[in-house]
Short mmCIF file of C-alpha atoms in Angstrom, two decimals:
data_model
loop_
_atom_site.label_atom_id
_atom_site.label_comp_id
_atom_site.label_asym_id
_atom_site.label_seq_id
_atom_site.Cartn_x
_atom_site.Cartn_y
_atom_site.Cartn_z
CA MET A 9 126.47 95.21 124.94
CA VAL A 10 124.69 93.65 121.98
CA ARG A 11 123.21 96.23 119.73
CA VAL A 12 119.49 96.76 120.02
CA LYS A 13 118.03 96.37 116.56
CA SER A 14 114.87 98.10 115.54
CA ARG A 15 112.67 98.48 112.55
CA TYR A 16 111.35 101.75 111.26
CA LEU A 17 107.93 101.61 109.61
CA LEU A 18 107.45 104.36 107.10
CA CYS A 19 103.73 105.06 106.90
CA GLU A 20 101.55 107.54 105.14
CA VAL A 21 98.45 108.88 106.78
CA CYS A 22 95.62 109.01 104.27
CA VAL A 23 92.72 111.32 104.96
CA GLU A 24 89.81 112.33 102.85
CA ASP A 25 90.18 116.01 103.53
CA ARG A 26 93.73 117.30 103.32
CA LYS A 27 93.12 120.21 105.68
CA ASN A 28 92.44 117.78 108.49
CA LEU A 29 96.00 116.52 108.20
CA LEU A 30 97.42 119.65 109.72
CA LEU A 31 95.63 118.91 112.97
CA LEU A 32 97.64 115.79 113.65
CA ASP A 33 100.59 115.48 115.93
CA GLU A 34 102.86 112.71 117.12
CA ARG A 35 100.96 112.09 120.30
CA SER A 36 97.68 111.29 118.57
CA ILE A 37 99.32 108.72 116.31
CA TYR A 38 101.13 107.15 119.24
CA VAL A 39 97.91 106.84 121.22
CA ALA A 40 95.95 105.47 118.27
CA ALA A 41 98.60 102.88 117.40
CA LYS A 42 98.86 101.71 121.01
CA ALA A 43 95.09 101.43 121.26
CA ALA A 44 94.84 99.46 118.01
CA VAL A 45 97.55 97.00 119.04
CA ALA A 46 95.86 96.56 122.41
CA ARG A 47 92.50 95.94 120.74
CA VAL A 48 93.79 93.36 118.32
CA HIS A 49 96.48 91.59 120.34
CA GLY A 50 95.27 92.21 123.87
CA ASP A 51 97.56 92.45 126.82
CA TYR A 52 100.48 90.87 124.96
CA GLY A 53 100.24 93.61 122.36
CA SER A 54 100.06 96.35 124.99
CA ALA A 55 103.16 94.97 126.65
CA LEU A 56 105.03 94.99 123.33
CA THR A 57 104.18 98.60 122.63
CA ASN A 58 105.55 99.60 126.01
CA LEU A 59 108.93 98.37 124.87
CA GLY A 60 110.76 100.54 122.40
CA PHE A 61 107.79 101.77 120.41
CA SER A 62 107.72 105.42 119.47
CA VAL A 63 106.73 107.86 116.77
CA LYS A 64 109.94 109.32 115.50
CA TYR A 65 108.83 111.85 112.93
CA LEU A 66 105.63 113.27 111.60
CA ASN A 67 105.26 115.61 108.67
CA ALA A 68 101.83 117.15 108.95
CA HIS A 69 101.91 118.59 105.44
CA THR A 70 102.51 115.33 103.60
CA GLY A 71 101.23 112.89 106.19
CA ILE A 72 104.41 110.85 106.46
CA VAL A 73 105.16 109.24 109.80
CA PHE A 74 108.04 107.09 111.05
CA LEU A 75 107.21 104.49 113.66
CA ARG A 76 109.96 102.72 115.50
CA CYS A 77 109.63 99.31 117.09
CA ARG A 78 111.83 96.42 118.14
CA ARG A 79 112.94 94.05 115.41
CA SER A 80 111.74 90.96 117.23
CA HIS A 81 108.08 91.84 117.02
CA TYR A 82 107.64 94.53 114.41
CA ARG A 83 105.36 92.23 112.40
CA LEU A 84 102.87 91.99 115.19
CA ILE A 85 102.62 95.74 115.56
CA TRP A 86 102.51 96.14 111.79
CA SER A 87 99.61 93.70 111.53
CA ALA A 88 97.54 95.83 113.90
CA LEU A 89 98.06 99.07 111.98
CA PRO A 90 95.30 98.44 109.37
CA PHE A 91 92.78 98.47 112.21
CA ILE A 92 93.32 102.15 112.93
CA THR A 93 90.22 103.92 111.67
CA SER A 94 90.59 107.40 113.09
CA LEU A 95 92.98 109.66 114.90
CA GLU A 96 92.00 111.95 117.68
CA ASN A 97 93.60 115.26 118.48
CA ARG A 98 92.34 117.73 121.08
CA GLY A 99 88.83 116.37 121.01
CA GLN A 100 88.58 116.30 117.23
CA ARG A 101 88.27 113.00 115.48
CA VAL A 102 89.79 112.62 112.03
CA PRO A 103 88.84 109.47 110.07
CA CYS A 104 91.90 108.17 108.31
CA PHE A 105 94.05 105.12 107.75
CA LEU A 106 97.74 104.34 107.74
CA ASN A 107 99.34 102.98 104.63
CA CYS A 108 102.73 101.40 105.24
CA LEU A 109 105.17 102.26 102.47
CA HIS A 110 108.47 100.83 103.61
CA VAL A 111 110.15 98.99 106.45
CA GLY A 112 113.77 99.83 107.10
CA GLY A 113 116.40 99.02 109.64
CA THR A 114 117.63 102.57 110.04
CA ILE A 115 116.20 106.01 109.63
CA ARG A 116 118.64 106.69 106.85
CA THR A 117 117.35 103.89 104.59
CA CYS A 118 113.81 105.05 105.17
CA GLN A 119 114.85 108.56 104.27
CA LYS A 120 116.39 107.36 101.00
CA PHE A 121 113.19 105.57 100.12
CA LEU A 122 111.19 108.65 101.07
CA VAL A 123 113.20 110.87 98.73
CA GLN A 124 112.55 108.44 95.85
CA TYR A 125 108.87 108.21 96.78
CA ASN A 126 108.46 111.96 96.90
CA THR A 127 110.17 112.32 93.53
CA ARG A 128 107.69 109.83 92.11
CA GLN A 129 104.80 111.73 93.67
CA LEU A 130 106.03 114.94 92.11
CA HIS A 131 106.17 113.21 88.74
CA ARG A 132 102.60 112.09 89.23
CA MET A 133 101.59 115.62 90.11
CA LEU A 134 103.28 116.84 86.96
CA LEU A 135 100.77 114.85 84.94
CA VAL A 136 97.78 116.57 86.49
CA CYS A 137 99.25 120.06 86.37
CA GLN A 138 97.08 122.75 84.92
CA SER A 139 99.29 125.79 84.45
CA GLU A 140 102.82 126.31 83.25
CA GLU A 141 104.06 127.98 86.46
CA GLU A 142 103.01 125.00 88.50
CA ARG A 143 104.83 122.77 86.09
CA SER A 144 108.07 124.69 86.32
CA GLU A 145 107.81 124.78 90.09
CA ILE A 146 107.45 121.05 90.23
CA ARG A 147 110.38 120.56 87.88
CA LYS A 148 112.53 122.72 90.12
CA ALA A 149 111.45 120.76 93.14
CA VAL A 150 112.29 117.47 91.48
CA LEU A 151 115.78 118.63 90.64
CA SER A 152 116.43 119.74 94.18
CA CYS A 153 115.37 116.52 95.83
CA THR A 154 118.41 115.23 97.61
CA LEU A 155 119.40 113.57 100.83
CA LYS A 156 121.28 116.22 102.76
CA LYS A 157 123.97 114.95 105.08
CA ASP A 158 123.70 116.47 108.49
CA ASN A 159 125.70 115.94 111.64
CA ASN A 160 122.79 115.84 114.01
CA ASP A 161 119.77 113.75 113.27
CA ASP A 162 117.97 116.40 111.32
CA TYR A 163 116.17 114.98 108.35
CA GLU A 164 115.81 117.56 105.68
CA GLU A 165 114.24 116.52 102.45
CA SER A 166 113.51 119.24 99.98
CA GLU A 167 110.06 118.63 98.68
CA GLU A 168 107.16 120.75 97.71
CA GLU A 169 103.57 119.82 97.90
CA ASP A 170 100.93 121.92 96.32
CA MET B 30 106.97 95.46 92.43
CA ALA B 31 104.29 92.85 91.94
CA VAL B 32 100.94 93.54 90.45
CA PHE B 33 98.33 94.03 93.17
CA MET B 34 94.63 93.68 92.62
CA ASP B 35 91.62 94.43 94.71
CA LEU B 36 88.78 92.35 93.41
CA ASN B 37 85.94 93.56 95.58
CA VAL B 38 84.97 97.18 95.56
CA SER B 39 81.33 97.68 96.41
CA TYR B 40 79.18 99.31 93.82
CA THR B 41 77.40 102.45 94.92
CA ALA B 42 75.02 104.51 92.88
CA ASP B 43 76.94 107.57 94.03
CA LYS B 44 79.29 108.18 91.14
CA ILE B 45 81.59 110.56 92.97
CA ARG B 46 82.16 108.15 95.80
CA LEU B 47 83.00 105.38 93.37
CA GLN B 48 85.40 107.65 91.53
CA ARG B 49 87.13 108.59 94.78
CA LEU B 50 87.38 104.93 95.74
CA ILE B 51 89.07 104.04 92.49
CA GLU B 52 91.40 107.02 92.70
CA LYS B 53 92.40 105.98 96.20
CA ALA B 54 93.01 102.42 95.06
CA ALA B 55 95.25 103.71 92.27
CA HIS B 56 97.11 105.88 94.75
CA LEU B 57 97.71 102.92 97.05
CA GLY B 58 99.17 100.85 94.24
CA TYR B 59 96.42 98.54 93.05
CA SER B 60 96.63 97.94 89.32
CA THR B 61 93.18 96.41 88.93
CA VAL B 62 89.90 96.76 90.79
CA ALA B 63 86.64 94.95 90.26
CA ILE B 64 83.37 96.70 91.00
CA ASN B 65 81.12 94.26 92.79
CA TYR B 66 77.37 94.10 92.09
CA VAL B 67 75.70 92.04 94.77
CA VAL B 68 72.44 90.25 93.99
CA ASP B 69 70.49 88.52 96.73
CA LEU B 70 68.23 86.01 95.10
CA GLN B 71 66.27 85.18 98.21
CA GLU B 72 64.41 88.42 98.02
CA LYS B 73 61.63 88.93 95.62
CA LYS B 74 62.70 88.28 92.10
CA GLN B 75 65.77 90.44 91.82
CA GLU B 76 66.85 91.22 88.34
CA ILE B 77 70.44 90.78 87.44
CA GLY B 78 70.99 94.01 85.59
CA LYS B 79 73.72 94.90 83.22
CA PRO B 80 76.86 96.32 84.79
CA LYS B 81 77.73 99.91 84.13
CA CYS B 82 80.45 100.30 81.60
CA ALA B 83 83.66 101.24 83.37
CA SER B 84 84.46 104.04 80.95
CA GLU B 85 81.35 105.90 82.08
CA LEU B 86 83.05 106.66 85.35
CA PHE B 87 86.25 108.20 84.09
CA ASP B 88 87.43 109.79 80.89
CA THR B 89 90.99 108.90 81.75
CA PHE B 90 91.63 106.37 84.44
CA PRO B 91 93.98 107.44 87.22
CA THR B 92 97.52 106.10 86.95
CA VAL B 93 98.65 103.43 89.32
CA GLN B 94 101.24 104.43 91.88
CA GLY B 95 104.55 102.93 90.86
CA SER B 96 103.81 102.34 87.20
CA THR B 97 102.78 104.30 84.16
CA ARG B 98 99.67 102.37 83.24
CA PRO B 99 96.18 103.47 84.19
CA ILE B 100 94.15 101.40 86.59
CA LYS B 101 92.00 98.66 85.14
CA VAL B 102 88.40 98.38 86.22
CA LEU B 103 86.49 95.13 85.94
CA ASN B 104 82.90 94.22 86.69
CA ARG B 105 82.00 91.44 89.06
CA LEU B 106 78.75 89.81 90.03
CA THR B 107 78.16 88.25 93.43
CA ILE B 108 75.17 86.04 93.99
CA VAL B 109 74.02 85.49 97.53
CA ALA B 110 72.05 82.27 97.43
CA THR B 111 70.72 79.45 99.53
CA ASP B 112 69.36 77.19 96.83
CA PRO B 113 71.23 75.55 93.95
CA SER B 114 68.38 76.40 91.61
CA HIS B 115 69.06 80.12 92.08
CA PHE B 116 72.19 79.91 90.07
CA ARG B 117 71.40 79.75 86.40
CA PRO B 118 74.20 80.81 84.08
CA THR B 119 72.35 82.96 81.62
CA ALA B 120 73.59 85.42 79.07
CA GLU B 121 73.52 88.17 81.68
CA TYR B 122 76.42 86.56 83.46
CA LYS B 123 78.52 86.96 80.33
CA ALA B 124 78.40 90.73 80.69
CA TYR B 125 80.45 90.50 83.87
CA ASP B 126 84.16 89.80 83.96
CA LEU B 127 84.03 87.81 87.19
CA VAL B 128 81.28 85.78 88.79
CA ALA B 129 81.19 84.98 92.49
CA VAL B 130 78.85 83.06 94.71
CA PHE B 131 78.22 83.52 98.40
CA PRO B 132 76.82 80.18 99.56
CA LYS B 133 74.73 80.14 102.69
CA THR B 134 74.11 76.45 103.09
CA GLU B 135 76.26 73.34 103.16
CA LYS B 136 74.54 71.78 100.15
CA LEU B 137 75.01 74.89 98.07
CA PHE B 138 78.66 75.16 99.10
CA HIS B 139 79.27 71.61 97.96
CA ALA B 140 77.49 72.21 94.66
CA THR B 141 79.38 75.45 94.06
CA CYS B 142 82.75 73.88 94.69
CA MET B 143 82.20 70.89 92.46
CA THR B 144 79.95 71.92 89.61
CA PHE B 145 79.12 75.60 89.26
CA ASP B 146 80.91 77.73 86.75
CA VAL B 147 82.17 80.47 89.04
CA ASP B 148 85.49 82.14 89.72
CA ILE B 149 85.22 83.06 93.37
CA ILE B 150 83.51 81.58 96.41
CA CYS B 151 83.00 84.09 99.19
CA VAL B 152 83.64 83.21 102.80
CA ALA B 153 81.30 84.85 105.29
CA GLY B 154 82.81 87.81 107.07
CA SER B 155 80.14 89.43 109.13
CA GLU B 156 78.39 86.39 110.53
CA ARG B 157 79.13 83.02 111.96
CA GLN B 158 79.65 80.35 109.36
CA PRO B 159 76.60 78.08 109.51
CA PHE B 160 78.51 75.08 108.20
CA CYS B 161 81.98 73.64 108.41
CA PHE B 162 84.41 73.47 105.55
CA LYS B 163 84.88 69.88 104.53
CA ILE B 164 88.02 68.71 102.81
CA SER B 165 86.42 67.06 99.78
CA PRO B 166 84.53 70.04 98.29
CA VAL B 167 87.43 72.37 99.12
CA ASN B 168 89.92 70.12 97.34
CA GLY B 169 87.52 69.78 94.44
CA ALA B 170 87.35 73.54 94.12
CA ILE B 171 91.14 73.87 94.27
CA ALA B 172 91.50 71.27 91.53
CA ARG B 173 89.07 73.18 89.31
CA GLY B 174 90.78 76.51 89.86
CA VAL B 175 88.10 78.21 91.91
CA PHE B 176 89.30 80.63 94.56
CA PHE B 177 88.07 81.41 98.05
CA GLU B 178 87.70 85.01 99.01
CA ILE B 179 88.16 86.62 102.39
CA SER B 180 87.01 90.16 102.79
CA TYR B 181 88.80 92.34 105.35
CA THR B 182 86.48 95.33 105.73
CA PRO B 183 84.17 93.65 108.25
CA ALA B 184 87.26 93.11 110.39
CA ILE B 185 88.05 96.81 110.32
CA ARG B 186 84.54 98.02 111.03
CA ASP B 187 83.53 96.22 114.17
CA ALA B 188 84.99 94.04 116.92
CA THR B 189 82.43 91.22 116.71
CA THR B 190 82.67 90.96 112.94
CA ARG B 191 86.43 90.94 113.37
CA ARG B 192 86.16 87.80 115.48
CA TYR B 193 83.91 86.12 112.93
CA THR B 194 86.20 87.03 110.04
CA ILE B 195 89.29 85.68 111.76
CA ALA B 196 87.49 82.52 112.93
CA ASN B 197 86.03 81.79 109.51
CA SER B 198 89.29 82.40 107.70
CA ILE B 199 91.30 80.24 110.07
CA SER B 200 88.84 77.40 109.64
CA LEU B 201 89.19 77.80 105.88
CA MET B 202 92.97 77.73 106.11
CA GLU B 203 92.87 74.50 108.04
CA THR B 204 91.10 72.77 105.17
CA CYS B 205 92.70 74.41 102.19
CA LYS B 206 96.20 74.87 103.66
CA GLY B 207 96.50 78.37 102.26
CA LYS B 208 96.03 77.48 98.62
CA ASN B 209 93.67 79.32 96.26
CA VAL B 210 92.86 82.13 98.62
CA ILE B 211 92.44 85.78 97.78
CA VAL B 212 92.04 88.63 100.22
CA THR B 213 89.94 91.56 99.12
CA SER B 214 88.35 94.61 100.61
CA GLY B 215 84.64 95.06 100.53
CA ALA B 216 85.15 98.77 100.67
CA GLU B 217 82.20 101.06 100.29
CA ARG B 218 84.11 104.22 101.08
CA PRO B 219 87.66 105.29 100.27
CA ILE B 220 88.53 105.31 103.98
CA GLU B 221 88.01 101.55 104.19
CA LEU B 222 90.76 100.66 101.73
CA ARG B 223 94.16 99.52 102.91
CA GLY B 224 97.52 99.31 101.20
CA PRO B 225 98.68 96.04 99.63
CA TYR B 226 101.62 95.45 101.96
CA ASP B 227 99.37 95.96 104.97
CA ILE B 228 96.97 93.37 103.62
CA ALA B 229 99.74 90.88 102.97
CA ASN B 230 100.64 91.31 106.62
CA LEU B 231 97.01 90.95 107.71
CA GLY B 232 97.16 87.54 106.09
CA LEU B 233 99.28 86.47 109.06
CA LEU B 234 96.31 87.12 111.33
CA PHE B 235 94.07 85.18 109.00
CA GLY B 236 96.23 82.11 109.15
CA LEU B 237 98.13 82.55 105.90
CA SER B 238 101.86 82.13 105.80
CA GLU B 239 103.97 85.08 104.73
CA GLN B 240 104.36 83.80 101.19
CA ASP B 241 100.68 82.89 100.87
CA GLY B 242 99.71 86.30 102.14
CA LYS B 243 101.64 88.03 99.39
CA ALA B 244 100.28 85.62 96.81
CA ALA B 245 96.75 86.26 98.01
CA ILE B 246 96.79 89.78 96.68
CA SER B 247 98.93 89.39 93.62
CA THR B 248 99.35 86.08 91.83
CA ASN B 249 96.11 84.46 92.98
CA CYS B 250 94.12 87.52 92.00
CA ARG B 251 95.68 87.44 88.58
CA ALA B 252 94.70 83.79 88.28
CA VAL B 253 91.09 84.67 89.11
CA HIS B 254 91.13 87.40 86.47
CA LEU B 255 92.37 84.95 83.85
CA HIS B 256 89.83 82.36 84.96
CA GLY B 257 87.11 84.93 84.42
CA GLU B 258 88.40 85.72 80.98
CA THR B 259 88.46 82.11 79.91
CA ARG B 260 84.80 81.83 80.75
CA LYS B 261 84.08 84.12 77.84
CA THR B 262 86.07 82.03 75.44
CA ALA B 263 85.89 78.48 74.26
CA LEU B 264 88.28 76.51 76.44
CA GLY B 265 90.47 79.57 76.59
CA ILE B 266 91.75 79.23 73.06
CA ILE B 267 89.34 81.00 70.76
CA HIS B 268 88.10 84.46 71.52
CA THR B 269 85.50 86.33 69.46
CA MET B 270 85.41 90.06 69.05
CA LYS B 271 82.73 92.09 67.41
CA LYS B 272 84.20 94.30 64.78
CA VAL B 273 82.60 97.72 64.67
CA GLN B 274 81.65 98.59 61.13
CA PRO B 275 81.98 102.26 60.17
CA VAL B 276 78.58 103.75 59.44
CA SER B 277 78.43 104.65 55.75
CA GLU B 278 76.47 107.66 54.61
CA GLY B 279 73.87 106.83 52.04
CA SER B 280 73.32 103.40 50.68
CA LYS B 281 75.07 103.85 47.41
CA GLU B 282 77.28 100.95 48.33
CA ASP B 283 76.36 97.40 47.75
CA GLY B 284 72.97 96.36 48.86
CA VAL B 285 74.33 93.68 51.13
CA PRO B 286 72.42 93.75 54.40
CA PRO B 287 74.48 94.70 57.47
CA SER B 288 74.04 91.32 59.08
CA LYS B 289 75.99 89.67 56.33
CA ARG B 290 78.69 92.31 56.46
CA ALA B 291 79.47 91.82 60.13
CA LYS B 292 82.59 89.79 60.49
CA ILE B 293 83.69 87.72 63.33
CA GLU B 294 87.40 87.78 63.92
CA MET B 295 88.97 84.60 65.06
CA SER B 296 92.10 85.14 67.00
CA SER B 297 93.92 82.38 68.77
#
């Protein structure tokens, strides 16, 4: 059987108010992405999202989400993502947008990129730090940022966000 | 990592909102933004005011994601006009880094492409284009180094404006074949910005090829920026800078009047 190839889109959910992030879950992103692709690409787009499209991982604290789609038409789905203006969860509407950071062929490559990205973010946070304890905490977090190898598909990245 | 620029960020009088917009742009990875002051000359005698100095907004500009340099903020003037006589390059234009024109009629579009001293020509986003793009003015503009701008925020806001934006941009691509095009946001709020890779992909919807899409937010934008800078100089070679003279206490020094002391530095 020929291997089914897919693309993983690593996206960041950007909201104005960080507390609203915690309300999100995988289902709301899935629904919003499907709706956006259907709006922009019509019935063809809806059909494509029925095939092998899923939200693999969502980190509500940092707003990172992995979307998986088939390699043959990941561009089409990607092109509809900028049209997402809000996410809805349990009747509450959160205005936000998705910013695509990286496209990878496997979850592992996306994870590697994510570890580098988070390290960079921590460095950026270091610049705006106010107190010395925060600074030492961030330095500790930077040093402990690694890609842990696990047997099952458990992605653990040590990161700290203030 | 190429240098990405967003050359159309709407000016709002609300300082906090503007600050948040620029911070968001820096977070997304844009290394330069241009604050857009729109002037509609059809209405009663609008004055083209001076742009606010960018350093009034921030003491220290936010750093761009992915590099160590702070974000650069330019000023841009957009003139919405229907008559060629509206456009008069006066000294006020010199205060802006970039000048753009939004032509509403066929005659004005032709004049703008061939003769006017502008950097950017805006393509309508939220309404149907009243005229068709003809090959001769478009090629004339490309030869002169003037760029066409497509704004993507109308596409995000509403379904009907989305159709107009895509239709207008595709008709532009048919005539210009993807050359000299930049894609910008017309964002008024931080939520309307999008990341640079997403925009390069949106270019596919607008009729740009993959390579042109990436160029539309990086190399072409840089070319516009340089084009704007050369307008301030003589043929792009000589560039004058006012040297700030330190204020001297008391006039015990020579009685030479300040006007004679001011030097002009010539740097090539």
